[in-house]
XYZ file of C-alpha atoms in Angstrom:
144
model
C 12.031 4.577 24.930
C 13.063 4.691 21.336
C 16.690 5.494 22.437
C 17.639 1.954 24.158
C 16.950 3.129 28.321
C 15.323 1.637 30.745
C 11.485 1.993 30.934
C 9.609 1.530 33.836
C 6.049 -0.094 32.426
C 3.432 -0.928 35.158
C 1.431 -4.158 35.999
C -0.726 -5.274 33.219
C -3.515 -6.919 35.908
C -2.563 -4.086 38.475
C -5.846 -1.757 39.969
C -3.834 -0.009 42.230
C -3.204 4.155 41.834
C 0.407 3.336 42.281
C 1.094 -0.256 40.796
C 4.456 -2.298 40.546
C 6.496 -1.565 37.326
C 8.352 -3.958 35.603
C 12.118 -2.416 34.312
C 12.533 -3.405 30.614
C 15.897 -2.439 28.853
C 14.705 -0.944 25.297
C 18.312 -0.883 24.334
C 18.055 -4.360 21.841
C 14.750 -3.923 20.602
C 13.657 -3.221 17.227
C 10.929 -0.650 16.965
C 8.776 -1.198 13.327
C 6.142 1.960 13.091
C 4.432 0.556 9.843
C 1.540 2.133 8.224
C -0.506 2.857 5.613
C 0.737 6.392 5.392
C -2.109 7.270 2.472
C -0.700 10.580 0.373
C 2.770 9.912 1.752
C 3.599 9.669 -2.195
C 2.612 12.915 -3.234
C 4.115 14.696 -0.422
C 7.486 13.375 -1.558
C 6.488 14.092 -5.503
C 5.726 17.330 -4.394
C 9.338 17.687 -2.802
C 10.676 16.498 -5.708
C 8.953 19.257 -8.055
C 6.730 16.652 -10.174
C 2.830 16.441 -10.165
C 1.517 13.496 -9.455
C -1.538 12.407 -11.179
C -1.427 8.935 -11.276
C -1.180 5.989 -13.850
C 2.590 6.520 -14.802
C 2.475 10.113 -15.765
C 3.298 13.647 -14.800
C 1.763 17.112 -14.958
C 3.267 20.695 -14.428
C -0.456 21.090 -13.683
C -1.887 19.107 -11.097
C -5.739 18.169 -10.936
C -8.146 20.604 -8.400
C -9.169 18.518 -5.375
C -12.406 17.872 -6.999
C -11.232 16.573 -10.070
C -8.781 14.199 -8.711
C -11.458 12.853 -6.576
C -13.385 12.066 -9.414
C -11.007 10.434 -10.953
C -9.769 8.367 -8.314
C -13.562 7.208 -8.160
C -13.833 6.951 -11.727
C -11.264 4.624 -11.714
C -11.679 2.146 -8.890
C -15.066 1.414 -10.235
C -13.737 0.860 -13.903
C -13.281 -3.496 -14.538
C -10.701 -2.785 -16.770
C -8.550 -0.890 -15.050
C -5.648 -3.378 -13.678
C -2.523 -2.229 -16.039
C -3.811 1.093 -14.900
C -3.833 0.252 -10.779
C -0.759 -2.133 -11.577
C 1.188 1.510 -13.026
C -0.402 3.639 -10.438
C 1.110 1.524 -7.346
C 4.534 1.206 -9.621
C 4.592 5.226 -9.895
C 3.811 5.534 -5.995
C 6.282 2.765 -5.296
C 8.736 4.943 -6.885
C 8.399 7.715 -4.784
C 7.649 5.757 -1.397
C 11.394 4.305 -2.182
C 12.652 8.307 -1.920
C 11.212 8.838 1.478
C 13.018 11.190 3.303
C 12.592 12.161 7.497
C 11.400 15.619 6.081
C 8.787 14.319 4.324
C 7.466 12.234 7.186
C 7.348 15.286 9.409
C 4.943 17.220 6.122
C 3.002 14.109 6.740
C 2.211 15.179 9.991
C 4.931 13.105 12.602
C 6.670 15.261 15.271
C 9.978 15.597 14.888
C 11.481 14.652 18.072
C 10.326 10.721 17.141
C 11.277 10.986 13.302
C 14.804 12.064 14.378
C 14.638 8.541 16.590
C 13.852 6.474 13.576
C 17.392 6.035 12.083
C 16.397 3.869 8.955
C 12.879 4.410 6.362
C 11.927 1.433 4.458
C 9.587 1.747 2.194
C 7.905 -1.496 0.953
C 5.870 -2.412 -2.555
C 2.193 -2.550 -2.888
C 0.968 -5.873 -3.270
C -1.359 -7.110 -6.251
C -4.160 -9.213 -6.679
C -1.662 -12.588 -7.449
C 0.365 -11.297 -4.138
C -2.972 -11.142 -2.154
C -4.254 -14.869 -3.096
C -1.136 -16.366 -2.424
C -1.119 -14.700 1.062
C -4.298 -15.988 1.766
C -4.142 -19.530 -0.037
C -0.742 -20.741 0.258
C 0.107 -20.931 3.785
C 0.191 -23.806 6.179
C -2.371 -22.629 8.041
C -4.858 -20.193 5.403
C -7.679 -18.869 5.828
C -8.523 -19.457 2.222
C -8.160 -23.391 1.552
């Protein structure tokens, strides 16, 4: 499908066994596969030979499971602790912007549709200010 064929897709409304399909031509259509992709970033730090522990700095000794729990929970219930999120999602942005195919495949995508997928794109975490506006600014917000 990803390659630009034709796909035959059945009937939305159809309840028969063997239903009409529809031919659609994939060839100009743009396929997005967005995501959250959670611990994409440390696969690719990992690639790259650098711990990541978070808030702008590096380790040749990463954390045990348990303690980087901890502090991830430590931290998310800390008020203070914007700078400190603001650097985290800068560091991850980093490496998010160095995504490679292989490291999509460590993250657990077969290959055969990574191999389809001829550009990455890795976009930036929003903050807080990013959020409101989202919600406040446009024409028709949720948020008056």
């Amino acid at each position: 499908m990803l390659e630009g064929t034709i796909v035959n897709v059945p009937e939305k409304n159809s309840k028969k066994m063997r239903s009409e399909t529809i031919q659609v031509d994939t060839t100009n259509i743009l396929f997005v596969a967005s995501g959250a992709y959670t611990g994409l970033d440390k696969i690719i730090s990992r690639r790259k030979k650098e711990k990541y522990i978070g808030f702008g700095t590096t380790s040749n000794e990463a954390p045990s499971r348990r303690r980087a729990s901890q502090l991830d929970l430590h931290d998310h219930h800390d008020d203070n602790n914007n700078s400190r999120i603001q650097e985290e999602n800068l560091e991850r942005d980093k490496y998010l912007q160095e995504c490679e195919a292989r490291d999509l495949i460590e993250f657990g995508m077969i290959p055969e549709f990574i191999g389809r997928i001829p550009v990455i794109v890795a976009f930036h975490s929003l903050n807080e200010d990013m959020l409101v506006k989202i919600l406040t600014e446009p024409r028709n917000a949720y948020i008056p």
